Tab-separated table of C-alpha atoms in Angstrom:
chain	number	residue	atom	x	y	z
A	1	MET	CA	-58.423	-129.461	18.409
A	2	GLY	CA	-57.176	-132.638	20.051
A	3	GLN	CA	-56.452	-133.003	23.645
A	4	HIS	CA	-52.858	-132.210	24.425
A	5	ASP	CA	-52.547	-133.386	28.074
A	6	VAL	CA	-51.801	-137.294	27.977
A	7	PHE	CA	-49.789	-139.625	30.054
A	8	GLU	CA	-46.714	-140.382	28.369
A	9	GLU	CA	-45.882	-143.842	30.291
A	10	VAL	CA	-48.949	-146.033	31.234
A	11	ASP	CA	-49.104	-149.197	33.031
A	12	GLU	CA	-51.592	-152.104	32.593
A	13	LEU	CA	-53.894	-150.803	35.426
A	14	GLN	CA	-53.973	-147.552	33.954
A	15	GLN	CA	-54.938	-149.069	30.535
A	16	ARG	CA	-57.920	-151.135	31.986
A	17	ARG	CA	-59.002	-148.025	33.918
A	18	TYR	CA	-58.929	-146.200	30.596
A	19	MET	CA	-60.757	-148.656	28.673
A	20	LYS	CA	-63.312	-148.778	31.484
A	21	ALA	CA	-63.842	-145.088	30.672
A	22	LEU	CA	-64.021	-145.667	26.963
A	23	LEU	CA	-66.874	-148.101	27.114
A	24	ASP	CA	-68.883	-146.076	29.834
A	25	ASP	CA	-68.826	-143.264	27.289
A	26	LEU	CA	-70.165	-145.188	24.915
A	27	ARG	CA	-72.805	-146.317	27.048
A	28	ALA	CA	-73.375	-142.725	27.794
A	29	LEU	CA	-73.921	-141.599	24.322
A	30	GLU	CA	-76.236	-144.539	23.622
A	31	ARG	CA	-78.328	-143.378	26.353
A	32	MET	CA	-78.134	-139.605	25.521
A	33	ILE	CA	-79.502	-140.590	21.802
A	34	GLU	CA	-82.229	-142.754	23.236
A	35	MET	CA	-83.397	-139.977	25.823
A	36	GLY	CA	-83.079	-137.518	23.200
A	37	LEU	CA	-80.633	-135.223	24.985
A	38	VAL	CA	-78.715	-134.850	21.673
A	39	GLU	CA	-79.199	-131.607	20.213
A	40	THR	CA	-81.645	-131.603	17.194
A	41	GLY	CA	-83.438	-129.235	14.621
A	42	VAL	CA	-80.111	-127.170	14.802
A	43	SER	CA	-77.630	-127.045	11.847
A	44	ARG	CA	-74.260	-125.371	12.287
A	45	ILE	CA	-71.252	-125.371	10.222
A	46	GLY	CA	-67.399	-124.997	11.365
A	47	ALA	CA	-63.927	-125.228	9.893
A	48	GLU	CA	-60.329	-125.974	10.978
A	49	GLN	CA	-57.600	-124.270	9.278
A	50	GLU	CA	-53.939	-125.776	9.391
A	51	LEU	CA	-51.174	-123.961	8.057
A	52	PHE	CA	-47.256	-123.529	7.360
A	53	LEU	CA	-44.899	-120.875	8.776
A	54	VAL	CA	-42.032	-120.127	6.595
A	55	ASP	CA	-38.920	-118.232	7.105
A	56	ARG	CA	-37.469	-115.566	4.893
A	57	ASP	CA	-35.877	-118.226	2.642
A	58	LEU	CA	-39.477	-119.899	2.430
A	59	SER	CA	-38.030	-123.025	4.148
A	60	PRO	CA	-40.279	-124.123	7.274
A	61	ALA	CA	-39.773	-121.702	10.388
A	62	PRO	CA	-40.160	-123.663	13.761
A	63	VAL	CA	-41.572	-120.646	15.578
A	64	ALA	CA	-44.935	-121.923	16.251
A	65	GLU	CA	-44.722	-121.272	19.858
A	66	GLN	CA	-43.300	-118.025	19.862
A	67	VAL	CA	-46.148	-116.912	17.324
A	68	LEU	CA	-48.617	-118.361	19.682
A	69	ALA	CA	-47.164	-116.319	22.495
A	70	HIS	CA	-47.395	-113.120	20.659
A	71	CYS	CA	-50.777	-113.682	19.256
A	72	GLN	CA	-52.457	-114.838	22.719
A	73	GLU	CA	-55.504	-116.153	20.579
A	74	PRO	CA	-57.625	-118.743	21.859
A	75	ARG	CA	-58.732	-119.969	18.548
A	76	LEU	CA	-55.063	-120.875	17.923
A	77	THR	CA	-53.176	-124.100	18.978
A	78	THR	CA	-50.338	-126.195	18.071
A	79	GLU	CA	-49.979	-128.761	15.445
A	80	ILE	CA	-47.551	-131.822	15.507
A	81	GLY	CA	-44.617	-129.722	13.573
A	82	ARG	CA	-43.299	-126.287	15.117
A	83	PHE	CA	-43.632	-124.988	11.428
A	84	ASN	CA	-47.626	-125.568	11.809
A	85	LEU	CA	-50.316	-123.963	13.831
A	86	GLU	CA	-53.731	-124.898	13.579
A	87	ALA	CA	-57.058	-122.125	13.876
A	88	ASN	CA	-60.581	-123.199	14.978
A	89	LEU	CA	-63.200	-121.171	13.663
A	90	THR	CA	-66.482	-120.003	15.462
A	91	PRO	CA	-69.511	-122.675	14.659
A	92	GLN	CA	-72.155	-120.713	12.705
A	93	LEU	CA	-75.718	-121.438	12.521
A	94	TRP	CA	-76.420	-122.675	8.777
A	95	GLY	CA	-78.004	-120.148	6.686
A	96	GLY	CA	-78.310	-116.383	5.698
A	97	ASP	CA	-74.358	-114.962	5.411
A	98	CYS	CA	-72.900	-117.910	7.529
A	99	LEU	CA	-70.275	-118.436	4.663
A	100	SER	CA	-69.222	-114.843	4.222
A	101	VAL	CA	-68.924	-114.451	8.181
A	102	MET	CA	-66.900	-117.646	7.999
A	103	HIS	CA	-64.399	-116.254	5.378
A	104	ARG	CA	-64.388	-112.829	7.046
A	105	GLU	CA	-63.079	-114.596	10.391
A	106	LEU	CA	-60.857	-116.954	8.354
A	107	ASP	CA	-58.922	-113.887	6.835
A	108	GLU	CA	-59.048	-112.033	10.116
A	109	ILE	CA	-57.426	-114.877	11.892
A	110	ILE	CA	-54.875	-115.670	9.258
A	111	ASP	CA	-53.751	-111.951	9.328
A	112	HIS	CA	-53.352	-112.155	13.232
A	113	VAL	CA	-51.224	-114.939	12.684
A	114	ARG	CA	-49.229	-113.160	10.078
A	115	ASP	CA	-48.517	-110.339	12.625
A	116	GLY	CA	-47.285	-112.729	14.934
A	117	ALA	CA	-45.025	-114.215	12.388
A	118	HIS	CA	-43.583	-111.149	11.223
A	119	VAL	CA	-42.436	-110.446	14.475
A	120	ASN	CA	-40.498	-113.763	14.468
A	121	ASN	CA	-39.061	-113.128	10.862
A	122	SER	CA	-41.611	-115.408	9.165
A	123	GLU	CA	-44.531	-115.442	7.182
A	124	VAL	CA	-47.896	-117.739	6.766
A	125	LEU	CA	-48.315	-119.873	3.874
A	126	LEU	CA	-51.525	-121.972	2.927
A	127	ALA	CA	-50.517	-125.203	1.157
A	128	GLY	CA	-51.536	-128.886	1.239
A	129	ILE	CA	-47.850	-129.690	1.190
A	130	LEU	CA	-45.143	-127.047	1.452
A	131	PRO	CA	-42.692	-127.227	-1.798
A	132	THR	CA	-39.631	-126.552	0.231
A	133	LEU	CA	-39.889	-129.142	2.554
A	134	GLN	CA	-36.657	-131.083	3.000
A	135	ARG	CA	-36.149	-134.520	4.493
A	136	SER	CA	-33.870	-132.840	7.120
A	137	ASP	CA	-36.800	-130.728	8.422
A	138	LEU	CA	-38.457	-133.830	9.742
A	139	THR	CA	-36.699	-134.150	12.922
A	140	LEU	CA	-38.046	-134.912	16.297
A	141	ALA	CA	-36.251	-131.238	16.704
A	142	ASN	CA	-39.185	-129.825	14.974
A	143	ILE	CA	-41.995	-131.845	16.977
A	144	SER	CA	-44.158	-129.432	18.844
A	145	PRO	CA	-43.104	-129.996	22.731
A	146	CYS	CA	-46.377	-131.277	23.791
A	147	SER	CA	-47.088	-134.737	25.811
A	148	ARG	CA	-49.737	-135.509	23.034
A	149	TYR	CA	-47.091	-135.454	20.113
A	150	PHE	CA	-44.298	-137.065	21.921
A	151	GLU	CA	-46.490	-139.998	23.279
A	152	LEU	CA	-48.055	-140.321	19.465
A	153	ASN	CA	-44.753	-140.538	18.114
A	154	ARG	CA	-43.724	-143.331	20.595
A	155	ALA	CA	-46.987	-145.127	20.637
A	156	VAL	CA	-47.319	-145.356	16.752
A	157	SER	CA	-43.615	-146.004	16.342
A	158	LYS	CA	-43.745	-148.879	18.902
A	159	LEU	CA	-46.989	-150.287	17.381
A	160	ARG	CA	-45.373	-150.001	13.694
A	161	GLY	CA	-42.177	-151.920	15.035
A	162	GLY	CA	-39.785	-150.391	12.471
A	163	ALA	CA	-39.513	-147.618	10.189
A	164	PHE	CA	-42.299	-145.915	8.175
A	165	SER	CA	-42.279	-146.747	4.867
A	166	ILE	CA	-43.376	-144.206	2.011
A	167	HIS	CA	-44.028	-145.317	-1.413
A	168	ILE	CA	-45.853	-142.993	-3.782
A	169	LYS	CA	-46.185	-143.268	-7.497
A	170	GLY	CA	-47.453	-140.335	-9.805
A	171	ILE	CA	-45.354	-138.694	-12.610
A	172	ASP	CA	-42.565	-139.190	-10.716
A	173	GLU	CA	-41.819	-141.767	-7.837
A	174	LEU	CA	-40.950	-141.213	-4.030
A	175	GLN	CA	-39.950	-144.493	-2.195
A	176	MET	CA	-38.195	-143.735	1.273
A	177	SER	CA	-38.285	-144.613	4.923
A	178	HIS	CA	-38.495	-142.513	8.055
A	179	ASP	CA	-37.910	-143.224	11.810
A	180	ASN	CA	-40.425	-140.861	13.295
A	181	ILE	CA	-44.021	-139.799	12.865
A	182	MET	CA	-43.076	-136.128	11.602
A	183	MET	CA	-44.070	-136.837	8.296
A	184	GLU	CA	-47.388	-136.106	9.175
A	185	SER	CA	-46.161	-132.308	9.262
A	186	CYS	CA	-45.841	-132.168	5.767
A	187	ASN	CA	-49.857	-132.064	5.333
A	188	THR	CA	-52.023	-129.203	6.313
A	189	SER	CA	-55.869	-129.409	5.322
A	190	PHE	CA	-58.984	-127.110	5.860
A	191	GLN	CA	-61.335	-129.467	7.760
A	192	LEU	CA	-65.163	-128.826	7.551
A	193	HIS	CA	-67.720	-129.772	10.243
A	194	LEU	CA	-71.471	-130.096	9.823
A	195	GLN	CA	-73.606	-130.641	12.820
A	196	VAL	CA	-76.350	-133.015	12.134
A	197	ASP	CA	-79.230	-134.788	13.935
A	198	PRO	CA	-78.682	-138.069	15.546
A	199	ASP	CA	-81.432	-139.650	13.312
A	200	GLU	CA	-79.863	-138.060	10.371
A	201	PHE	CA	-76.530	-139.166	10.776
A	202	VAL	CA	-76.218	-142.264	8.893
A	203	PRO	CA	-77.835	-140.867	5.451
A	204	LEU	CA	-75.966	-137.976	5.718
A	205	TYR	CA	-72.711	-139.465	6.670
A	206	ASN	CA	-73.068	-141.798	3.923
A	207	LEU	CA	-73.780	-139.072	1.613
A	208	SER	CA	-70.416	-137.201	2.913
A	209	GLN	CA	-68.405	-140.252	1.768
A	210	ALA	CA	-70.026	-140.101	-1.752
A	211	ILE	CA	-69.299	-136.678	-2.546
A	212	THR	CA	-66.023	-136.248	-1.166
A	213	ALA	CA	-64.393	-137.584	-4.259
A	214	PRO	CA	-65.981	-134.849	-6.519
A	215	VAL	CA	-65.362	-132.239	-4.020
A	216	LEU	CA	-61.673	-132.931	-3.569
A	217	ALA	CA	-61.186	-133.467	-7.450
A	218	ALA	CA	-61.831	-129.670	-7.372
A	219	ALA	CA	-60.054	-128.794	-4.653
A	220	VAL	CA	-56.678	-130.686	-5.203
A	221	ASN	CA	-53.585	-128.572	-3.983
A	222	SER	CA	-50.682	-131.085	-3.140
A	223	PRO	CA	-49.178	-132.241	-6.129
A	224	LEU	CA	-45.543	-132.174	-4.938
A	225	LEU	CA	-43.172	-133.639	-2.142
A	226	PHE	CA	-39.481	-133.362	-1.950
A	227	GLY	CA	-39.604	-132.058	-5.287
A	228	GLN	CA	-41.516	-135.194	-6.770
A	229	ARG	CA	-44.423	-134.564	-8.996
A	230	LEU	CA	-46.894	-137.215	-7.328
A	231	TRP	CA	-50.659	-137.230	-6.923
A	232	GLN	CA	-52.949	-134.420	-7.583
A	233	GLU	CA	-53.613	-134.436	-3.724
A	234	THR	CA	-50.120	-136.092	-2.745
A	235	ARG	CA	-51.427	-135.278	1.387
A	236	LEU	CA	-53.963	-138.458	1.202
A	237	ALA	CA	-51.304	-141.008	0.388
A	238	LEU	CA	-48.532	-139.622	2.496
A	239	PHE	CA	-50.867	-139.185	5.709
A	240	GLN	CA	-52.093	-142.675	5.265
A	241	HIS	CA	-48.181	-143.816	5.240
A	242	SER	CA	-47.155	-141.373	8.023
A	243	ALA	CA	-49.680	-142.394	10.677
A	244	ASP	CA	-49.691	-146.152	9.731
A	245	THR	CA	-49.522	-148.312	13.082
A	246	ARG	CA	-49.777	-151.429	11.047
A	247	SER	CA	-46.560	-153.970	11.711
A	248	ASN	CA	-45.764	-156.511	8.616
A	249	ALA	CA	-47.869	-158.976	10.497
A	250	MET	CA	-50.993	-156.764	10.952
A	251	LEU	CA	-50.492	-156.173	7.132
A	252	ASN	CA	-50.440	-159.523	5.959
A	253	ARG	CA	-53.791	-160.139	8.078
A	254	SER	CA	-55.387	-157.069	6.380
A	255	GLN	CA	-55.564	-154.990	9.346
A	256	PRO	CA	-57.460	-151.701	8.408
A	257	THR	CA	-55.497	-148.659	8.851
A	258	ARG	CA	-56.288	-145.866	11.034
A	259	VAL	CA	-56.410	-143.200	8.051
A	260	GLY	CA	-58.550	-144.595	5.437
A	261	PHE	CA	-61.875	-144.239	3.650
A	262	GLY	CA	-63.390	-147.215	5.277
A	263	ASP	CA	-64.857	-150.504	4.198
A	264	HIS	CA	-68.564	-150.270	4.082
A	265	TRP	CA	-71.608	-148.064	4.165
A	266	LEU	CA	-72.598	-147.102	7.679
A	267	LYS	CA	-76.086	-148.699	8.608
A	268	GLY	CA	-77.292	-148.392	12.190
A	269	SER	CA	-76.274	-145.306	13.984
A	270	VAL	CA	-73.206	-143.330	14.616
A	271	LEU	CA	-72.464	-145.618	17.671
A	272	GLU	CA	-71.515	-147.760	14.724
A	273	LEU	CA	-68.661	-145.625	13.819
A	274	PHE	CA	-67.590	-145.497	17.559
A	275	ARG	CA	-67.923	-149.293	18.269
A	276	GLU	CA	-65.639	-150.061	15.052
A	277	GLN	CA	-63.021	-147.682	16.309
A	278	ILE	CA	-62.809	-149.368	19.706
A	279	ALA	CA	-62.897	-152.866	18.541
A	280	ARG	CA	-60.361	-152.339	15.453
A	281	PHE	CA	-57.846	-149.950	16.937
A	282	ARG	CA	-55.797	-150.225	19.874
A	283	VAL	CA	-55.587	-147.182	22.364
A	284	ILE	CA	-52.461	-145.469	21.730
A	285	MET	CA	-52.991	-142.250	24.178
A	286	ILE	CA	-54.392	-142.202	27.520
A	287	ASN	CA	-55.404	-139.272	30.036
A	288	GLU	CA	-57.072	-139.316	33.460
A	289	ALA	CA	-60.789	-140.184	33.564
A	290	ASP	CA	-62.202	-136.678	34.661
A	291	GLU	CA	-65.717	-137.764	35.259
A	292	ASP	CA	-68.209	-140.947	35.441
A	293	PRO	CA	-70.004	-140.319	32.402
A	294	LEU	CA	-73.236	-142.510	33.977
A	295	ALA	CA	-73.223	-140.605	36.840
A	296	VAL	CA	-72.981	-137.446	35.468
A	297	LEU	CA	-76.381	-138.222	33.438
A	298	GLU	CA	-78.047	-139.297	36.650
A	299	ARG	CA	-77.286	-135.574	38.031
A	300	GLY	CA	-79.308	-134.455	34.749
A	301	GLU	CA	-76.175	-132.829	33.542
A	302	ILE	CA	-74.240	-133.624	30.334
A	303	PRO	CA	-71.084	-135.601	30.200
A	304	ARG	CA	-67.913	-134.631	28.047
A	305	LEU	CA	-67.055	-137.958	26.952
A	306	SER	CA	-63.362	-137.199	26.951
A	307	ALA	CA	-62.211	-140.604	26.740
A	308	LEU	CA	-64.212	-141.468	23.739
A	309	CYS	CA	-63.462	-138.174	22.217
A	310	LEU	CA	-59.278	-138.765	22.947
A	311	HIS	CA	-59.400	-141.967	21.176
A	312	ASN	CA	-61.356	-140.880	18.301
A	313	GLY	CA	-58.560	-138.242	17.789
A	314	THR	CA	-56.318	-141.144	17.112
A	315	VAL	CA	-58.276	-142.765	14.224
A	316	TRP	CA	-58.274	-140.168	10.971
A	317	PRO	CA	-60.880	-141.694	8.516
A	318	TRP	CA	-61.458	-138.808	5.837
A	319	ASN	CA	-64.995	-138.388	7.122
A	320	ARG	CA	-65.058	-138.800	10.995
A	321	ALA	CA	-67.723	-138.741	13.581
A	322	CYS	CA	-67.292	-136.114	16.244
A	323	TYR	CA	-69.139	-135.580	19.668
A	324	GLY	CA	-69.177	-132.029	21.309
A	325	THR	CA	-71.218	-129.478	23.212
A	326	ASN	CA	-72.296	-126.202	22.808
A	327	ALA	CA	-73.628	-123.968	25.444
A	328	GLY	CA	-74.195	-127.347	27.471
A	329	ARG	CA	-76.272	-128.960	24.664
A	330	PRO	CA	-74.496	-132.333	23.323
A	331	HIS	CA	-74.322	-132.433	19.378
A	332	LEU	CA	-73.227	-134.671	16.648
A	333	ARG	CA	-70.864	-133.378	13.896
A	334	ILE	CA	-69.494	-134.805	10.355
A	335	GLU	CA	-65.801	-133.741	9.919
A	336	ASN	CA	-64.680	-134.036	6.299
A	337	ARG	CA	-61.013	-134.299	6.395
A	338	ALA	CA	-60.039	-134.561	2.981
A	339	LEU	CA	-59.609	-130.898	1.660
A	340	PRO	CA	-56.099	-129.373	1.489
A	341	SER	CA	-55.182	-125.880	2.962
A	342	GLY	CA	-55.265	-123.223	-0.136
A	343	PRO	CA	-54.349	-121.907	-2.374
A	344	THR	CA	-56.500	-118.936	-1.086
A	345	THR	CA	-58.750	-118.349	1.469
A	346	ILE	CA	-61.752	-117.829	-1.105
A	347	ASP	CA	-60.808	-121.004	-2.816
A	348	GLU	CA	-60.956	-122.709	0.349
A	349	MET	CA	-64.542	-121.063	0.852
A	350	ALA	CA	-65.809	-122.177	-2.549
A	351	ASN	CA	-64.785	-125.686	-1.725
A	352	ALA	CA	-66.897	-125.619	1.596
A	353	ALA	CA	-69.757	-123.780	-0.079
A	354	PHE	CA	-69.597	-126.908	-2.908
A	355	TYR	CA	-69.354	-129.597	0.167
A	356	PHE	CA	-72.149	-127.818	2.731
A	357	GLY	CA	-74.694	-127.269	-0.768
A	358	LEU	CA	-74.385	-130.878	-1.999
A	359	MET	CA	-75.052	-132.006	2.021
A	360	SER	CA	-77.839	-129.510	1.937
A	361	GLY	CA	-79.466	-130.451	-1.755
A	362	LEU	CA	-78.480	-133.959	-2.428
A	363	PRO	CA	-80.676	-135.895	0.095
A	364	THR	CA	-83.886	-134.659	-1.217
A	365	GLU	CA	-82.433	-135.150	-4.924
A	366	TYR	CA	-80.831	-138.612	-4.418
A	367	GLY	CA	-82.534	-140.430	-1.265
A	368	GLU	CA	-80.210	-142.900	0.196
A	369	VAL	CA	-77.405	-142.743	-1.788
A	370	SER	CA	-76.141	-146.346	-0.461
A	371	GLN	CA	-78.922	-147.717	-2.322
A	372	ARG	CA	-77.737	-146.196	-5.817
A	373	LEU	CA	-73.668	-146.335	-5.326
A	374	GLU	CA	-71.377	-149.267	-4.531
A	375	PHE	CA	-69.354	-148.445	-1.469
A	376	ALA	CA	-66.419	-149.903	-3.441
A	377	ASP	CA	-67.183	-147.430	-6.357
A	378	ALA	CA	-67.341	-144.406	-4.094
A	379	LYS	CA	-63.680	-145.590	-2.500
A	380	ALA	CA	-62.500	-146.023	-5.855
A	381	ASN	CA	-63.851	-142.414	-6.752
A	382	PHE	CA	-62.153	-140.945	-3.605
A	383	PHE	CA	-58.544	-142.402	-4.747
A	384	ALA	CA	-59.070	-141.543	-8.460
A	385	ALA	CA	-59.642	-137.966	-7.218
A	386	ALA	CA	-56.714	-137.944	-4.973
A	387	ARG	CA	-54.501	-139.194	-7.890
A	388	HIS	CA	-56.151	-137.526	-11.094
A	389	GLY	CA	-57.924	-134.368	-9.943
A	390	LEU	CA	-60.288	-133.107	-12.327
A	391	ASN	CA	-58.878	-135.537	-14.776
A	392	ALA	CA	-60.401	-138.667	-12.759
A	393	GLN	CA	-62.985	-140.673	-14.050
A	394	PHE	CA	-66.204	-141.750	-11.835
A	395	THR	CA	-68.303	-144.515	-11.405
A	396	TRP	CA	-71.569	-142.535	-9.979
A	397	LEU	CA	-75.292	-143.313	-9.075
A	398	ASP	CA	-76.863	-146.190	-10.939
A	399	ASN	CA	-73.550	-147.347	-12.319
A	400	ARG	CA	-73.463	-144.238	-14.683
A	401	THR	CA	-69.859	-143.343	-15.714
A	402	TYR	CA	-68.353	-139.513	-15.708
A	403	THR	CA	-65.481	-137.168	-16.040
A	404	ALA	CA	-65.045	-135.502	-12.784
A	405	THR	CA	-65.560	-132.330	-14.783
A	406	ALA	CA	-68.617	-133.166	-16.219
A	407	LEU	CA	-70.200	-134.661	-12.875
A	408	ILE	CA	-69.157	-131.457	-11.335
A	409	LEU	CA	-70.425	-129.045	-14.081
A	410	GLU	CA	-73.487	-130.831	-15.703
A	411	HIS	CA	-74.734	-132.444	-12.069
A	412	LEU	CA	-73.580	-131.595	-8.932
A	413	LEU	CA	-73.084	-127.578	-9.260
A	414	PRO	CA	-76.689	-126.949	-10.256
A	415	LEU	CA	-77.580	-129.160	-7.128
A	416	ALA	CA	-75.413	-127.293	-4.853
A	417	HIS	CA	-77.123	-124.105	-5.677
A	418	ILE	CA	-80.433	-125.730	-4.995
A	419	GLY	CA	-79.200	-126.688	-1.649
A	420	LEU	CA	-77.698	-123.372	-0.797
A	421	LYS	CA	-80.917	-121.768	-1.825
A	422	GLN	CA	-83.247	-124.206	0.166
A	423	SER	CA	-81.155	-123.499	3.161
A	424	GLY	CA	-81.557	-119.723	2.926
A	425	ILE	CA	-78.045	-119.106	2.119
A	426	ASP	CA	-77.235	-115.174	0.909
A	427	PRO	CA	-77.668	-115.351	-2.996
A	428	ALA	CA	-74.704	-113.053	-3.115
A	429	ASP	CA	-72.639	-115.531	-1.356
A	430	ARG	CA	-74.010	-118.341	-3.136
A	431	ASP	CA	-73.221	-116.987	-6.764
A	432	ARG	CA	-69.623	-115.794	-5.480
A	433	TYR	CA	-68.379	-118.878	-4.017
A	434	LEU	CA	-69.826	-121.477	-6.303
A	435	GLY	CA	-69.142	-118.926	-9.163
A	436	VAL	CA	-65.265	-119.450	-8.294
A	437	LEU	CA	-65.607	-123.139	-8.085
A	438	GLN	CA	-67.581	-123.358	-11.509
A	439	ASP	CA	-64.708	-120.982	-13.092
A	440	ARG	CA	-61.856	-123.026	-11.745
A	441	VAL	CA	-63.354	-126.580	-12.902
A	442	GLU	CA	-64.311	-124.915	-16.169
A	443	CYS	CA	-60.760	-123.740	-17.199
A	444	GLY	CA	-59.302	-126.688	-15.187
A	445	GLN	CA	-56.601	-124.535	-13.218
A	446	THR	CA	-56.945	-126.142	-9.788
A	447	GLY	CA	-54.102	-125.634	-7.234
A	448	ALA	CA	-52.272	-128.457	-8.261
A	449	GLN	CA	-52.680	-127.929	-11.949
A	450	TRP	CA	-50.863	-124.264	-11.254
A	451	ALA	CA	-48.263	-125.693	-9.504
A	452	LEU	CA	-47.281	-128.427	-12.181
A	453	GLY	CA	-48.009	-126.013	-15.175
A	454	SER	CA	-45.545	-123.682	-13.516
A	455	LEU	CA	-42.852	-126.028	-12.870
A	456	SER	CA	-43.201	-127.043	-16.673
A	457	ALA	CA	-43.269	-123.541	-17.532
A	458	MET	CA	-39.928	-123.056	-15.695
A	459	GLY	CA	-38.117	-125.747	-17.687
A	460	GLU	CA	-34.873	-126.742	-16.815
A	461	ARG	CA	-33.818	-122.878	-15.734
A	462	GLY	CA	-32.170	-122.817	-12.395
A	463	THR	CA	-31.609	-125.622	-9.860
A	464	PRO	CA	-34.538	-127.787	-8.639
A	465	ASP	CA	-34.149	-126.175	-5.333
A	466	ILE	CA	-34.813	-122.603	-7.043
A	467	ARG	CA	-37.651	-123.742	-8.559
A	468	MET	CA	-39.061	-124.836	-5.677
A	469	ARG	CA	-38.407	-121.588	-3.943
A	470	THR	CA	-39.577	-119.460	-6.680
A	471	LEU	CA	-42.871	-121.644	-6.928
A	472	THR	CA	-43.319	-121.168	-3.162
A	473	HIS	CA	-42.492	-117.458	-3.302
A	474	LYS	CA	-45.145	-116.714	-6.289
A	475	MET	CA	-47.627	-119.086	-4.345
A	476	MET	CA	-47.223	-116.696	-1.360
A	477	GLU	CA	-47.360	-113.374	-3.239
A	478	ARG	CA	-50.478	-114.427	-4.836
A	479	GLN	CA	-52.103	-115.702	-2.027
A	480	GLN	CA	-51.779	-112.649	-0.258
A	481	GLU	CA	-53.289	-110.731	-3.493
A	482	GLY	CA	-56.207	-112.633	-2.864
A	483	GLU	CA	-57.363	-113.527	-6.365
A	484	PRO	CA	-58.496	-117.408	-6.624
A	485	ALA	CA	-55.973	-119.683	-7.948
A	486	HIS	CA	-57.646	-120.174	-11.293
A	487	HIS	CA	-56.734	-116.633	-12.195
A	488	TRP	CA	-53.149	-117.327	-11.575
A	489	PRO	CA	-50.754	-116.830	-14.336
A	490	LEU	CA	-48.131	-119.702	-14.835
A	491	ILE	CA	-44.864	-118.614	-13.414
A	492	GLU	CA	-42.269	-117.342	-15.885
A	493	MET	CA	-38.801	-117.608	-14.254
A	494	ASP	CA	-36.277	-115.465	-16.231
A	495	ASP	CA	-32.472	-115.057	-15.755
A	496	THR	CA	-32.908	-112.290	-13.096
A	497	ASP	CA	-34.273	-114.829	-10.458
A	498	ASP	CA	-31.567	-115.125	-7.750
A	499	TRP	CA	-31.802	-117.558	-4.768
A	500	ARG	CA	-28.282	-117.647	-3.671
A	501	ARG	CA	-29.629	-118.700	-0.178
A	502	SER	CA	-30.769	-122.065	-1.637
A	503	TYR	CA	-27.069	-122.734	-2.019
């Protein structure tokens, strides 16, 4: 969860103080790693669940504050849109029944949010992009009333120096401009966290970069935006556009984007990532320095590194380094941000089991992935997965080429099974979650393919708005039934379907 209390107006003196605090935090982290203070020998997993709130007509429902007030749940927090919420799941020690424990907590907290939503005449929906979103929903009237989001909008818009331009081509084409950061509220994700040792961070971070493409190809769930059929995971392109701080001059100088895959394999240490973020990206949010991290270390205590964490939260690579503390012990995490929310919680947990299984099983099998795969190929694989899902073509290790389906079924799923087995994951959980993913890949029906196939089956019956509301209604209905998306039949919209409210 990002820090919400930030300064809305800053002067030059405050900026200099914050930059000093940021560099002090970096030095303190370097010293903690050198002194062996960062936790080792312990692996934990975690996740963040983002979701939509929709009204009785399946349009976005800007009632997040009311739902939070009703739930009184510390694991819940706001997101940028008043029709979004985010839940932080409890970190679990990696092993045993941690996956099913996480799944039960995920269902429990969604049910809790649903109760609060019902009190406010709304409902919960897990979707990478809500099909019924309209451009008229993306006004500052629907931004969450929090200084972090107002300052983020102000700072990003100022750096951008003009409207945000959106241009995405898929089956259809979307080209538009927008005058605020609320396009970001169109996206919800299921973000995975893996705690790793400092000396393992570089190879595991590189591995996470490499495997994000095949995991994403199996997980795509965001093919629609404003009624247009775009990428299989349109979220990725949209988020990059919606948080792009680069002016035209910066684009001409090939300035990197705050939302991206990166440009090279990591070589040195986790500090390399943080140093690059400080050097490449201007500070856009500032808060009050709450400690001198080096003095805290001198006292034998552990600093929070709040300045570093705040700046880190304003740069959004698809795999991000995170610093945190747990029971007074500092640790490092890899956060995978690429996977969409939904279609169901069991689909999300199947994606998580696949990702964590590969992160556990591939180091032994593959060694250092950066020695066997060109970074340019890893990056191309990632965008191919986002555009085409299971129909993507990948260049994999040792310059071999595979379809996404063949790579997953013939090579990666067996290795994920080995990884979960070596990690001591409960065999029933291993078979259940990886079985869901295998069945989904074999039949080819991801959440994205179900949505596109259902739209095709509906043909020209009804208006485009009616078709989107029907799609969203069936998505929510089947999501609550809990069957994974590859079991969902395509929608057959007969003449009795009546969405008069859409008029």
